[in-house]
Short mmCIF file of C-alpha atoms (C1' of nucleotides) in Angstrom, two decimals:
data_model
loop_
_atom_site.label_atom_id
_atom_site.label_comp_id
_atom_site.label_asym_id
_atom_site.label_seq_id
_atom_site.Cartn_x
_atom_site.Cartn_y
_atom_site.Cartn_z
CA MET A 23 -0.01 -70.95 70.85
CA GLY A 24 -3.66 -70.24 71.00
CA ARG A 25 -5.45 -66.97 70.64
CA ARG A 26 -5.96 -66.72 74.48
CA THR A 27 -2.13 -67.21 75.42
CA GLU A 28 -1.10 -64.84 72.79
CA SER A 29 -2.93 -61.87 74.34
CA LEU A 30 -1.82 -63.11 77.74
CA GLU A 31 1.85 -62.87 76.85
CA PHE A 32 1.30 -59.40 75.22
CA ALA A 33 -0.65 -58.13 78.42
CA VAL A 34 2.13 -59.27 80.64
CA LEU A 35 4.68 -57.70 78.63
CA GLY A 36 2.79 -54.44 78.62
CA LEU A 37 2.26 -54.60 82.12
CA LEU A 38 5.77 -55.43 83.52
CA GLY A 39 6.83 -52.60 81.27
CA ASP A 40 5.37 -50.41 83.67
CA ALA A 41 6.79 -51.93 86.83
CA PRO A 42 8.04 -55.13 88.11
CA LEU A 43 5.03 -57.17 89.75
CA HIS A 44 4.65 -60.38 91.60
CA GLY A 45 1.99 -63.35 89.88
CA TYR A 46 -0.60 -62.43 92.23
CA GLU A 47 -0.66 -58.65 91.67
CA LEU A 48 -0.20 -59.25 87.89
CA ARG A 49 -3.11 -61.52 87.74
CA LYS A 50 -5.36 -59.04 89.19
CA ARG A 51 -4.37 -56.32 86.72
CA LEU A 52 -4.81 -58.98 84.00
CA ASN A 53 -8.24 -59.83 84.76
CA VAL A 54 -9.04 -55.90 84.57
CA MET A 55 -7.21 -55.80 81.19
CA LEU A 56 -8.45 -59.12 79.54
CA GLY A 57 -12.23 -58.13 80.86
CA SER A 58 -12.84 -61.79 80.79
CA PHE A 59 -16.07 -62.97 82.36
CA ARG A 60 -14.10 -65.74 84.29
CA ALA A 61 -10.92 -65.02 86.11
CA LEU A 62 -7.64 -66.06 84.92
CA SER A 63 -6.57 -69.13 86.59
CA TYR A 64 -3.44 -69.77 88.38
CA GLY A 65 -2.90 -73.01 86.35
CA THR A 66 -2.97 -70.65 83.32
CA LEU A 67 -0.86 -67.71 84.49
CA TYR A 68 2.18 -69.44 86.27
CA PRO A 69 2.98 -71.88 83.58
CA ALA A 70 2.90 -68.92 80.97
CA LEU A 71 5.15 -66.96 83.27
CA LYS A 72 7.41 -69.88 83.40
CA HIS A 73 7.33 -70.23 79.62
CA MET A 74 8.12 -66.32 79.15
CA VAL A 75 11.24 -66.88 81.74
CA ALA A 76 12.54 -69.82 79.70
CA ALA A 77 12.30 -67.62 76.31
CA GLY A 78 14.07 -64.78 78.00
CA PHE A 79 11.22 -62.09 78.05
CA ILE A 80 11.10 -61.82 81.73
CA SER A 81 13.35 -62.40 84.53
CA GLN A 82 12.22 -63.79 88.05
CA THR A 83 13.87 -62.36 91.35
CA ASP A 84 12.69 -63.32 94.83
CA GLU A 85 11.61 -60.36 96.63
CA PRO A 86 14.39 -58.76 98.84
CA PRO A 87 13.34 -60.20 102.25
CA ALA A 88 13.11 -56.96 104.31
CA ILE A 89 13.25 -53.38 103.22
CA THR A 90 11.56 -51.43 105.66
CA LYS A 91 8.65 -53.42 106.84
CA PRO A 92 9.66 -56.84 108.28
CA LEU A 93 6.67 -58.51 106.18
CA ALA A 94 5.75 -60.60 109.16
CA GLY A 95 5.72 -64.07 107.90
CA ARG A 96 4.08 -63.38 104.52
CA ARG A 97 4.94 -65.78 102.15
CA ALA A 98 7.69 -64.82 99.83
CA ARG A 99 6.75 -63.20 96.68
CA ILE A 100 8.42 -63.61 93.12
CA VAL A 101 8.80 -60.50 91.39
CA TYR A 102 8.62 -60.67 87.51
CA ARG A 103 11.09 -57.91 85.22
CA LEU A 104 10.99 -56.98 81.92
CA THR A 105 14.32 -57.91 80.19
CA ALA A 106 15.71 -56.37 77.14
CA ALA A 107 14.67 -58.84 75.19
CA GLY A 108 11.08 -58.52 76.69
CA ARG A 109 11.07 -55.09 75.66
CA ALA A 110 11.97 -55.85 72.03
CA ARG A 111 9.27 -58.45 71.95
CA PHE A 112 6.87 -55.96 73.22
CA ALA A 113 7.56 -53.65 70.58
CA GLU A 114 7.22 -56.11 68.18
CA LEU A 115 3.47 -57.03 69.09
CA LEU A 116 2.49 -53.24 69.63
CA SER A 117 3.22 -52.63 65.96
CA ASP A 118 1.44 -55.64 64.82
CA VAL A 119 -1.71 -54.76 62.93
CA SER A 120 -2.57 -58.56 61.33
CA PRO A 121 -6.02 -59.70 61.25
CA ALA A 122 -5.51 -61.22 64.78
CA THR A 123 -5.40 -57.99 66.25
CA TRP A 124 -9.23 -57.11 65.43
CA GLU A 125 -10.51 -60.26 66.88
CA ASP A 126 -12.30 -59.97 70.47
CA GLU A 127 -9.54 -60.94 72.56
CA GLN A 128 -6.46 -59.27 71.18
CA PHE A 129 -8.40 -56.18 70.31
CA GLY A 130 -9.11 -55.30 73.87
CA VAL A 131 -5.40 -55.61 74.94
CA HIS A 132 -4.35 -53.84 71.97
CA LEU A 133 -6.72 -50.89 72.91
CA ASN A 134 -5.09 -50.78 76.34
CA PHE A 135 -1.85 -49.86 75.02
CA PHE A 136 -2.70 -47.71 72.03
CA ALA A 137 -1.19 -44.75 73.91
CA ARG A 138 2.12 -46.33 72.96
CA THR A 139 1.49 -46.90 69.23
CA SER A 140 1.57 -44.53 66.45
CA THR A 141 -1.92 -43.03 64.95
CA GLU A 142 -1.23 -45.13 62.02
CA THR A 143 -1.24 -48.31 63.97
CA ARG A 144 -4.42 -47.17 65.92
CA LEU A 145 -6.25 -46.44 62.83
CA ARG A 146 -5.14 -49.62 60.97
CA ILE A 147 -6.27 -51.64 63.80
CA LEU A 148 -9.65 -49.79 64.54
CA GLU A 149 -10.36 -49.95 60.61
CA GLY A 150 -9.66 -53.64 60.74
CA ARG A 151 -11.99 -54.28 63.84
CA ARG A 152 -14.70 -52.08 62.23
CA ALA A 153 -14.47 -54.65 58.91
CA ARG A 154 -14.75 -57.33 61.36
CA LEU A 155 -17.44 -56.33 62.88
CA GLU A 156 -19.38 -55.39 59.78
CA GLU A 157 -18.84 -59.29 58.79
CA ARG A 158 -20.27 -60.26 61.84
CA LEU A 159 -23.42 -58.13 61.18
CA ALA A 160 -23.79 -59.52 57.53
CA MET A 161 -24.03 -63.00 59.22
CA ILE A 162 -26.24 -62.04 61.60
CA GLU A 163 -28.53 -60.37 58.99
CA LYS A 164 -28.16 -63.25 56.64
CA SER A 165 -29.44 -65.98 59.31
CA LEU A 166 -32.27 -63.48 60.06
CA GLU A 167 -33.34 -63.83 56.61
CA LEU A 168 -33.07 -67.40 56.70
CA THR A 169 -34.64 -68.44 59.86
CA ARG A 170 -37.37 -65.46 60.06
CA GLU A 171 -40.53 -67.90 59.80
CA ARG A 172 -38.59 -70.63 61.89
CA LEU A 173 -37.65 -68.54 64.86
CA ASP A 174 -40.44 -67.49 67.40
CA GLY A 175 -40.53 -64.39 69.24
CA TYR A 176 -38.07 -64.99 71.81
CA GLY A 177 -35.18 -66.47 69.11
CA LEU A 178 -36.24 -63.14 66.93
CA ALA A 179 -35.50 -60.93 70.05
CA LEU A 180 -32.10 -62.53 70.77
CA GLN A 181 -30.93 -62.13 67.42
CA GLU A 182 -32.13 -58.16 67.07
CA HIS A 183 -30.57 -57.76 70.28
CA SER A 184 -27.09 -58.96 69.32
CA LYS A 185 -27.52 -57.29 66.14
CA ASP A 186 -28.39 -54.09 68.04
CA SER A 187 -24.89 -54.78 70.33
CA VAL A 188 -22.95 -55.15 67.24
CA GLN A 189 -24.10 -52.02 65.46
CA ARG A 190 -23.26 -49.91 68.75
CA GLU A 191 -19.85 -51.22 68.66
CA VAL A 192 -19.50 -50.08 65.08
CA LEU A 193 -20.55 -46.68 66.14
CA TRP A 194 -18.25 -46.65 69.21
CA ILE A 195 -15.24 -47.60 66.92
CA ASP A 196 -16.54 -44.90 64.32
CA ARG A 197 -16.10 -42.23 67.38
CA LEU A 198 -12.64 -43.59 68.06
CA ILE A 199 -11.60 -43.36 64.22
CA ASP A 200 -13.07 -39.89 64.12
CA SER A 201 -11.24 -38.37 66.99
CA GLU A 202 -8.07 -40.21 65.70
CA ARG A 203 -8.35 -38.49 62.39
CA ARG A 204 -8.92 -35.33 64.05
CA GLY A 205 -5.87 -35.56 65.92
CA GLY A 206 -5.94 -38.00 68.62
CA ASP A 207 -7.33 -36.01 71.43
CA SER A 208 -7.57 -39.07 74.21
CA ARG A 209 -10.19 -37.10 76.39
CA THR A 210 -12.94 -37.23 73.58
CA HIS A 211 -12.99 -40.89 73.96
CA THR A 212 -14.56 -40.95 77.07
CA ALA A 213 -16.68 -37.66 76.69
CA GLN A 214 -19.51 -39.58 74.60
CA HIS A 215 -20.81 -42.48 76.20
CA GLY A 216 -23.93 -43.23 78.09
CA MET B 44 -18.89 -82.27 79.86
CA GLY B 45 -17.64 -78.45 79.27
CA ARG B 46 -20.08 -75.67 79.10
CA ARG B 47 -19.84 -75.68 75.46
CA THR B 48 -20.64 -79.42 74.75
CA GLU B 49 -23.57 -78.85 77.23
CA SER B 50 -25.54 -76.11 75.26
CA LEU B 51 -24.74 -78.12 72.06
CA GLU B 52 -26.60 -81.13 73.25
CA PHE B 53 -29.52 -79.31 74.31
CA ALA B 54 -29.66 -77.29 70.80
CA VAL B 55 -29.43 -80.48 69.08
CA LEU B 56 -32.19 -82.26 71.02
CA GLY B 57 -34.48 -79.08 70.50
CA LEU B 58 -33.69 -78.86 66.88
CA LEU B 59 -34.30 -82.61 66.33
CA GLY B 60 -37.39 -82.25 68.34
CA ASP B 61 -39.03 -80.27 65.58
CA ALA B 62 -37.57 -82.22 62.44
CA PRO B 63 -35.28 -85.15 61.54
CA LEU B 64 -32.01 -83.31 60.18
CA HIS B 65 -28.67 -84.80 58.77
CA GLY B 66 -25.36 -83.19 60.12
CA TYR B 67 -24.68 -80.58 57.52
CA GLU B 68 -28.10 -78.84 57.98
CA LEU B 69 -28.15 -79.54 61.78
CA ARG B 70 -24.60 -77.69 61.73
CA LYS B 71 -25.96 -74.35 59.77
CA ARG B 72 -29.02 -74.29 62.17
CA LEU B 73 -26.84 -74.78 65.31
CA ASN B 74 -24.46 -71.81 63.93
CA VAL B 75 -27.50 -69.64 64.08
CA MET B 76 -28.65 -70.57 67.28
CA LEU B 77 -25.43 -70.72 69.24
CA GLY B 78 -24.63 -67.33 67.39
CA SER B 79 -20.88 -67.97 67.95
CA PHE B 80 -18.33 -65.67 66.25
CA ARG B 81 -16.90 -69.07 65.04
CA ALA B 82 -18.69 -71.66 63.37
CA LEU B 83 -19.06 -74.96 64.94
CA SER B 84 -16.22 -77.72 63.45
CA TYR B 85 -17.27 -80.85 62.21
CA GLY B 86 -14.58 -82.19 64.54
CA THR B 87 -17.08 -81.02 67.38
CA LEU B 88 -20.36 -81.63 65.86
CA TYR B 89 -19.94 -85.40 64.53
CA PRO B 90 -18.36 -86.70 67.74
CA ALA B 91 -21.07 -85.20 69.66
CA LEU B 92 -23.43 -86.77 67.52
CA LYS B 93 -22.04 -89.95 67.66
CA HIS B 94 -21.94 -89.77 71.71
CA MET B 95 -25.69 -88.96 71.83
CA VAL B 96 -26.15 -91.87 69.68
CA ALA B 97 -24.37 -94.01 71.97
CA ALA B 98 -26.52 -92.48 74.83
CA GLY B 99 -29.67 -93.62 73.25
CA PHE B 100 -30.85 -89.86 72.95
CA ILE B 101 -30.87 -89.84 69.23
CA SER B 102 -31.04 -92.45 66.27
CA GLN B 103 -29.30 -92.33 62.89
CA THR B 104 -30.52 -93.72 59.65
CA ASP B 105 -29.49 -93.78 56.09
CA GLU B 106 -31.66 -91.58 54.24
CA PRO B 107 -33.98 -93.55 51.87
CA PRO B 108 -31.83 -93.86 48.57
CA ALA B 109 -34.67 -92.33 46.41
CA ILE B 110 -37.87 -91.39 46.98
CA THR B 111 -38.73 -89.05 43.93
CA LYS B 112 -35.81 -87.42 42.76
CA PRO B 113 -32.80 -89.41 42.22
CA LEU B 114 -30.47 -87.40 44.10
CA ALA B 115 -28.10 -87.72 41.49
CA GLY B 116 -25.02 -89.04 42.76
CA ARG B 117 -24.94 -87.00 45.77
CA ARG B 118 -23.39 -88.42 48.92
CA ALA B 119 -25.70 -90.51 51.25
CA ARG B 120 -26.88 -88.45 53.93
CA ILE B 121 -27.27 -89.60 57.72
CA VAL B 122 -30.42 -88.47 59.11
CA TYR B 123 -30.67 -88.16 62.92
CA ARG B 124 -34.00 -88.49 64.78
CA LEU B 125 -34.83 -87.77 68.39
CA THR B 126 -35.93 -90.95 70.38
CA ALA B 127 -38.06 -91.35 73.22
CA ALA B 128 -35.21 -91.24 75.75
CA GLY B 129 -34.09 -87.93 73.83
CA ARG B 130 -37.50 -86.20 74.22
CA ALA B 131 -37.46 -86.91 77.78
CA ARG B 132 -33.81 -85.85 78.18
CA PHE B 133 -34.75 -82.48 76.41
CA ALA B 134 -37.84 -81.86 78.73
CA GLU B 135 -35.33 -82.40 81.62
CA LEU B 136 -33.01 -79.76 80.21
CA LEU B 137 -35.94 -77.55 79.02
CA SER B 138 -37.04 -77.40 82.72
CA ASP B 139 -33.47 -76.72 84.08
CA VAL B 140 -33.17 -73.06 86.24
CA SER B 141 -29.61 -73.82 87.45
CA PRO B 142 -27.22 -71.16 87.45
CA ALA B 143 -25.49 -72.48 84.57
CA THR B 144 -28.68 -71.30 82.50
CA TRP B 145 -27.87 -67.65 82.84
CA GLU B 146 -24.39 -68.01 81.45
CA ASP B 147 -23.58 -66.50 78.13
CA GLU B 148 -23.64 -69.77 76.11
CA GLN B 149 -26.36 -71.43 77.95
CA PHE B 150 -28.83 -68.53 78.07
CA GLY B 151 -28.78 -67.99 74.26
CA VAL B 152 -30.04 -71.44 73.77
CA HIS B 153 -32.53 -71.62 76.61
CA LEU B 154 -33.97 -68.18 75.19
CA ASN B 155 -34.53 -70.13 71.55
CA PHE B 156 -36.62 -72.85 73.26
CA PHE B 157 -38.52 -70.63 75.64
CA ALA B 158 -41.95 -70.96 73.80
CA ARG B 159 -41.83 -74.71 74.96
CA THR B 160 -41.16 -73.92 78.73
CA SER B 161 -43.77 -72.27 81.33
CA THR B 162 -43.98 -68.64 82.29
CA GLU B 163 -42.41 -69.65 85.73
CA THR B 164 -39.43 -71.23 84.04
CA ARG B 165 -38.96 -68.27 81.62
CA LEU B 166 -39.24 -65.83 84.61
CA ARG B 167 -36.62 -67.76 86.62
CA ILE B 168 -34.00 -67.74 83.98
CA LEU B 169 -34.40 -64.12 83.03
CA GLU B 170 -34.04 -63.05 86.60
CA GLY B 171 -31.18 -65.18 87.19
CA ARG B 172 -29.44 -63.66 83.78
CA ARG B 173 -30.41 -60.39 85.11
CA ALA B 174 -28.57 -61.06 88.47
CA ARG B 175 -25.89 -62.37 86.57
CA LEU B 176 -25.17 -59.18 84.46
CA GLU B 177 -25.53 -57.23 87.74
CA GLU B 178 -22.62 -59.15 89.08
CA ARG B 179 -20.82 -58.34 85.94
CA LEU B 180 -21.39 -54.65 86.23
CA ALA B 181 -20.33 -54.52 89.69
CA MET B 182 -17.05 -56.17 88.58
CA ILE B 183 -16.41 -53.48 85.72
CA GLU B 184 -17.18 -50.72 88.22
CA LYS B 185 -14.93 -51.93 90.84
CA SER B 186 -12.15 -52.26 88.39
CA LEU B 187 -12.96 -48.87 86.94
CA GLU B 188 -12.51 -47.45 90.56
CA LEU B 189 -9.19 -49.34 91.06
CA THR B 190 -7.56 -48.67 87.93
CA ARG B 191 -8.93 -44.97 87.11
CA GLU B 192 -5.52 -43.49 87.44
CA ARG B 193 -3.62 -46.10 85.61
CA LEU B 194 -5.60 -46.55 82.65
CA ASP B 195 -5.23 -44.15 79.68
CA GLY B 196 -8.20 -42.53 77.67
CA TYR B 197 -8.25 -45.78 75.67
CA GLY B 198 -8.41 -48.30 78.42
CA LEU B 199 -11.04 -46.36 80.07
CA ALA B 200 -13.11 -46.04 76.79
CA LEU B 201 -13.00 -49.63 76.69
CA GLN B 202 -14.26 -50.32 80.03
CA GLU B 203 -17.08 -47.73 79.75
CA HIS B 204 -17.92 -49.34 76.48
CA SER B 205 -18.44 -52.91 77.91
CA LYS B 206 -20.21 -51.34 81.10
CA ASP B 207 -22.82 -49.73 78.68
CA SER B 208 -23.11 -52.82 76.66
CA VAL B 209 -24.01 -54.88 79.87
CA GLN B 210 -26.34 -52.08 81.10
CA ARG B 211 -28.22 -52.39 77.83
CA GLU B 212 -28.45 -55.99 77.97
CA VAL B 213 -30.00 -55.65 81.42
CA LEU B 214 -32.59 -53.06 79.98
CA TRP B 215 -33.62 -55.72 77.25
CA ILE B 216 -33.84 -58.46 80.13
CA ASP B 217 -36.07 -55.99 81.94
CA ARG B 218 -38.53 -55.77 78.70
CA LEU B 219 -38.83 -59.47 78.63
CA ILE B 220 -39.60 -59.84 82.33
CA ASP B 221 -41.93 -56.93 81.86
CA SER B 222 -43.98 -58.40 79.10
CA GLU B 223 -43.49 -61.99 80.76
CA ARG B 224 -45.43 -60.65 83.71
CA ARG B 225 -47.97 -58.85 81.42
CA GLY B 226 -49.04 -62.14 80.05
CA GLY B 227 -46.47 -63.22 77.87
CA ASP B 228 -47.26 -61.86 74.49
CA SER B 229 -44.51 -63.17 72.37
CA ARG B 230 -44.98 -60.44 69.54
CA THR B 231 -43.90 -57.49 72.49
CA HIS B 232 -40.61 -58.83 72.36
CA THR B 233 -39.54 -57.97 68.99
CA ALA B 234 -41.44 -54.42 68.89
CA GLN B 235 -38.94 -52.72 71.14
CA HIS B 236 -35.68 -52.99 69.66
CA GLY B 237 -33.37 -50.31 67.92
"C1'" DG C 265 -11.63 -74.43 35.03
"C1'" DT C 266 -11.84 -73.33 39.40
"C1'" DT C 267 -14.26 -71.71 43.44
"C1'" DA C 268 -17.78 -72.57 46.59
"C1'" DG C 269 -21.21 -75.73 48.51
"C1'" DC C 270 -22.64 -80.40 49.78
"C1'" DA C 271 -21.43 -84.39 53.07
"C1'" DT C 272 -19.17 -87.23 56.49
"C1'" DG C 273 -15.99 -88.20 59.29
"C1'" DT C 274 -10.64 -89.34 62.11
"C1'" DA C 275 -6.13 -88.04 64.56
"C1'" DA C 276 -3.40 -85.47 66.90
"C1'" DG C 277 -2.34 -82.03 69.41
"C1'" DG C 278 -2.67 -77.76 72.13
"C1'" DA C 279 -4.72 -74.77 75.46
"C1'" DG C 280 -6.97 -74.00 79.56
"C1'" DT C 281 -9.89 -75.56 83.36
"C1'" DT C 282 -10.39 -77.94 87.82
"C1'" DA C 283 -8.55 -79.90 91.79
"C1'" DC C 284 -5.10 -80.61 94.53
"C1'" DA C 285 -1.28 -78.92 97.98
"C1'" DT C 286 0.25 -75.52 101.73
"C1'" DG C 287 0.03 -71.71 104.80
"C1'" DA C 288 -0.33 -67.34 107.14
"C1'" DT C 289 -2.96 -62.94 108.23
"C1'" DT C 290 -7.01 -60.04 108.32
"C1'" DT C 291 -11.62 -58.86 108.43
"C1'" DT C 292 -16.26 -60.17 109.87
"C1'" DA D 279 -14.71 -69.05 114.46
"C1'" DA D 280 -15.19 -68.67 109.90
"C1'" DA D 281 -14.55 -66.69 105.59
"C1'" DA D 282 -11.75 -63.49 102.61
"C1'" DT D 283 -7.30 -62.39 100.84
"C1'" DC D 284 -2.44 -63.01 100.24
"C1'" DA D 285 0.69 -66.16 97.70
"C1'" DT D 286 2.77 -70.07 94.28
"C1'" DG D 287 2.47 -73.72 92.47
"C1'" DT D 288 1.52 -79.07 89.95
"C1'" DA D 289 -1.02 -82.78 87.48
"C1'" DA D 290 -4.65 -84.72 85.46
"C1'" DC D 291 -7.93 -84.31 82.57
"C1'" DT D 292 -11.13 -82.50 78.95
"C1'" DC D 293 -12.68 -79.84 75.88
"C1'" DC D 294 -12.11 -78.22 71.31
"C1'" DT D 295 -9.87 -76.81 67.25
"C1'" DT D 296 -6.85 -77.76 63.13
"C1'" DA D 297 -5.68 -80.52 59.63
"C1'" DC D 298 -6.18 -84.42 56.96
"C1'" DA D 299 -9.04 -87.43 54.14
"C1'" DT D 300 -12.44 -87.81 50.14
"C1'" DG D 301 -15.27 -86.76 46.34
"C1'" DC D 302 -19.35 -84.74 43.89
"C1'" DT D 303 -22.26 -80.81 41.73
"C1'" DA D 304 -23.43 -76.25 40.57
"C1'" DA D 305 -22.26 -71.92 39.69
"C1'" DC D 306 -19.10 -68.32 37.77
#
DNA sequence: GTTAGCATGTAAGGAGTTACATGATTTT
DNA sequence: AAAATCATGTAACTCCTTACATGCTAAC
């Protein structure tokens, strides 16, 4: 399973833990959570859902035909629900603090479910992420040294800009770590942007 | 040809235009230029090189066995050179201002070769990139509106942070556009970071 | 002596996109 | 009247990574 599919599974499990959803709505929420440049395609989502049903993590049910509104002619929707096994699987993924969790894709999803983890787990992931960003910074610095004469103003500007972005993310992570250590007041996270 | 391969071809053509290089060295420079998180694998590079040789854009020659130094036992290197057809192909790609050029992957590579283009081409690409970033910003803002109640402090912080990053890139692009309009002094590009 | 760097490749497999297939309803 | 949104899927294809295969040299 590729790193993309892995965070997809995690995100689906987490979203269905809140409420049962059908594929179309799930996709919209996943697009927000995965925050990806390109939208998730149905060719990725539906097979993944199928796979998760086969694995027993979620169940699929046809939406009850009519409750209050006659849902005039609209195509029947399939509602996905989390099973007990799925809940267990989600808990397992939630407590994961392996290096995979600080890579771009997974880190974002984990952050979205941070409220359901322990402070310890949060700190481990945040510190791992920080280390990962420092590595990236070192790589950029090394390549700046090696190619300073070879690059023209444009190439240099690009390198400096990406260095800057990574440095900013480090500062952001530092603020999250700080507020986590000071007792984890979730309101402080959003108070210091811009 | 995927969007990754496309910028790979462009970058290889540009690098070989400066000087003939062997695969291993080419890869190191490509890693800097493509600025990717993960290093380019040989399983991607060598087949791509092979393909370009077959297409007639580059030629491959065994490195002359010994010129001055006996290159003691080191494995024979294969040197790649740009052909006339390759030079033409590079010129073609250089003047491209299609929407593909303002996507993440390609934009970076195009920036690296900006010094070889006209101010007009540069402005078109920069403005396209700017528009692309504004779209992304609109998407983030829309998703923030839709999910403000659903997201907790962590999810919100993440959205705000990515919004911030994109806004900063817009400002950076604006500075590049400005200096381009004021006569394109390449030194000013690096003067305003941090 | 063993890790890291130099150097070039292949084969197999998996992941995910694009295009296709279908059709109703609501908004512009 | 057209375009967008709702809604679910499949099939083929493409790209790319991972793992394998090989072997020398320099540094630690």
